Amino acid sequence: MADPILGRSALFQAARNGQTPVTVGKVTDFSFSASAGEIDTTTFDDAGLRSYVKGNRDITMDVSFIFDTANAGQKDVIQSWSNTSGVDAAAANAGGVLDFLVKVDGTNSFVGGECFVTSLSYSTGDEDVQRVDVSLRVMGAVTWDFVV
């Protein structure tokens, strides 16, 4: 039986579209959800049993991290929300598209492709650090690599 992979071994990498993804630092939580639509194809011939075909697929990701102004990966993710990029956020990034890569054990690819930020939340408190929570929608074709 293979050893379990610790959650803290995972890496989430991102970069504005066309750039090489870099590690988004100080991640505290990460989730990846894939689903597919169901298209009902039941007919009278199915003897009272439903039949389906798979519809469109949908992938979302949620990432939480401790804010670090020096982390380029965090900066690209945050700037994706406003469709900008660059040191001063003055450059346009059409559609806020990001290239991303998720590595389950820190070295092997799990999935990679393009995504954009659908929601961004910033929070802090008197006895806390500054935190950012981001939801991302994956778009287009993705590369899956389950070889670990």
Coordinates of C-alpha atoms in Angstrom, one line a residue:
M1 CA 0.0 0.0 0.0
A2 CA 1.3 3.4 -1.0
D3 CA 2.0 6.0 1.7
P4 CA -0.5 8.8 2.0
I5 CA 0.6 12.2 0.6
L6 CA 0.5 15.0 3.2
G7 CA -1.7 17.9 2.3
R8 CA 1.1 20.4 3.0
S9 CA 3.1 18.8 0.2
A10 CA 0.8 20.2 -2.5
L11 CA 1.8 23.2 -4.5
F12 CA -0.5 25.7 -6.3
Q13 CA 1.3 27.6 -9.0
A14 CA -0.1 30.5 -11.1
A15 CA 1.0 33.2 -13.5
R16 CA -0.6 35.6 -15.8
N17 CA -1.4 34.0 -19.1
G18 CA 1.6 33.1 -21.1
Q19 CA 4.1 33.3 -18.3
T20 CA 5.7 30.4 -16.4
P21 CA 3.6 29.6 -13.3
V22 CA 5.3 30.2 -9.9
T23 CA 4.4 28.9 -6.5
V24 CA 1.6 30.9 -4.7
G25 CA 3.2 31.1 -1.2
K26 CA 1.8 30.8 2.3
V27 CA -1.2 28.7 1.2
T28 CA -3.3 27.5 4.2
D29 CA -6.1 25.7 2.3
F30 CA -6.7 24.4 -1.2
S31 CA -9.6 22.6 -2.8
F32 CA -10.2 21.4 -6.3
S33 CA -13.7 20.3 -7.5
A34 CA -14.6 18.7 -10.8
S35 CA -18.1 17.9 -11.9
A36 CA -20.0 17.0 -15.0
G37 CA -23.6 17.8 -16.1
E38 CA -26.1 15.0 -16.6
I39 CA -28.2 14.9 -19.7
D40 CA -31.3 12.8 -19.4
T41 CA -31.8 10.5 -22.4
T42 CA -34.6 8.3 -21.0
T43 CA -37.1 7.0 -23.5
F44 CA -40.1 4.7 -23.3
D45 CA -37.8 1.9 -24.4
D46 CA -35.8 2.1 -21.1
A47 CA -38.3 0.0 -19.1
G48 CA -38.7 2.5 -16.4
L49 CA -34.9 3.0 -15.9
R50 CA -33.3 6.4 -16.4
S51 CA -30.4 6.7 -18.9
Y52 CA -28.0 9.6 -19.1
V53 CA -25.0 10.9 -21.1
K54 CA -22.4 13.1 -19.6
G55 CA -22.8 16.8 -20.3
N56 CA -20.4 19.7 -19.9
R57 CA -17.6 19.5 -17.3
D58 CA -16.9 22.1 -14.8
I59 CA -13.8 22.6 -12.5
T60 CA -13.4 25.1 -9.7
M61 CA -10.6 25.8 -7.2
D62 CA -10.6 27.5 -3.9
V63 CA -7.3 28.8 -2.4
S64 CA -6.6 30.6 0.9
F65 CA -3.3 32.2 1.7
I66 CA -1.6 34.5 4.2
F67 CA -1.0 37.8 2.3
D68 CA 2.6 38.4 1.2
T69 CA 3.3 41.4 -0.9
A70 CA 6.6 39.9 -2.1
N71 CA 5.1 36.7 -3.6
A72 CA 4.8 37.0 -7.4
G73 CA 2.3 34.1 -7.5
Q74 CA -0.1 35.8 -5.0
K75 CA 0.3 39.1 -6.9
D76 CA -0.7 37.4 -10.2
V77 CA -3.8 35.7 -8.6
I78 CA -5.0 38.9 -6.9
Q79 CA -4.4 41.0 -10.1
S80 CA -6.4 38.5 -12.1
W81 CA -9.5 39.8 -10.4
S82 CA -9.0 43.3 -11.8
N83 CA -7.7 42.1 -15.2
T84 CA -4.3 43.7 -14.6
S85 CA -0.7 42.5 -14.2
G86 CA 2.8 43.9 -13.7
V87 CA 4.6 45.5 -10.8
D88 CA 2.3 48.5 -10.7
A89 CA -0.9 46.7 -12.0
A90 CA -0.9 49.0 -15.0
A91 CA -0.6 46.4 -17.7
A92 CA -3.8 44.9 -19.1
N93 CA -4.4 41.1 -18.7
A94 CA -7.3 40.4 -21.0
G95 CA -10.0 38.5 -19.1
G96 CA -7.7 38.1 -16.1
V97 CA -6.6 34.7 -17.4
L98 CA -4.0 32.8 -15.4
D99 CA -2.0 29.7 -16.3
F100 CA -2.0 27.3 -13.3
L101 CA -0.4 24.1 -12.2
V102 CA -1.4 21.9 -9.2
K103 CA 1.3 19.5 -7.9
V104 CA 0.0 17.0 -5.4
D105 CA 3.4 16.1 -3.8
G106 CA 5.4 19.2 -4.7
T107 CA 7.0 17.8 -7.8
N108 CA 4.5 15.8 -9.8
S109 CA 1.8 17.5 -11.8
F110 CA -1.8 16.8 -11.0
V111 CA -3.6 19.2 -13.3
G112 CA -2.7 22.3 -15.3
G113 CA -4.5 24.7 -17.6
E114 CA -6.1 28.2 -17.5
C115 CA -8.3 29.8 -15.0
F116 CA -9.6 33.2 -13.8
V117 CA -10.7 34.6 -10.4
T118 CA -14.4 34.6 -9.7
S119 CA -14.3 35.9 -6.2
L120 CA -11.7 37.4 -3.9
S121 CA -12.0 38.1 -0.2
Y122 CA -9.5 39.9 2.0
S123 CA -9.7 39.7 5.8
T124 CA -7.7 40.5 8.9
G125 CA -8.3 41.1 12.6
D126 CA -6.6 42.5 15.7
E127 CA -5.1 39.1 16.6
D128 CA -4.6 37.8 13.1
V129 CA -2.5 38.1 10.0
Q130 CA -3.9 39.4 6.7
R131 CA -5.6 36.6 4.7
V132 CA -6.9 36.2 1.2
D133 CA -9.5 33.7 0.0
V134 CA -9.9 33.2 -3.8
S135 CA -12.3 31.2 -5.9
L136 CA -11.1 30.3 -9.4
R137 CA -13.0 28.9 -12.5
V138 CA -11.0 26.6 -14.8
M139 CA -11.6 27.2 -18.4
G140 CA -10.9 25.2 -21.6
A141 CA -8.9 22.0 -21.8
V142 CA -6.8 20.9 -18.9
T143 CA -3.8 18.6 -18.7
W144 CA -4.2 15.7 -16.2
D145 CA -1.2 13.8 -14.9
F146 CA -2.0 11.2 -12.3
V147 CA 1.4 9.6 -12.3
V148 CA 2.7 10.2 -8.8

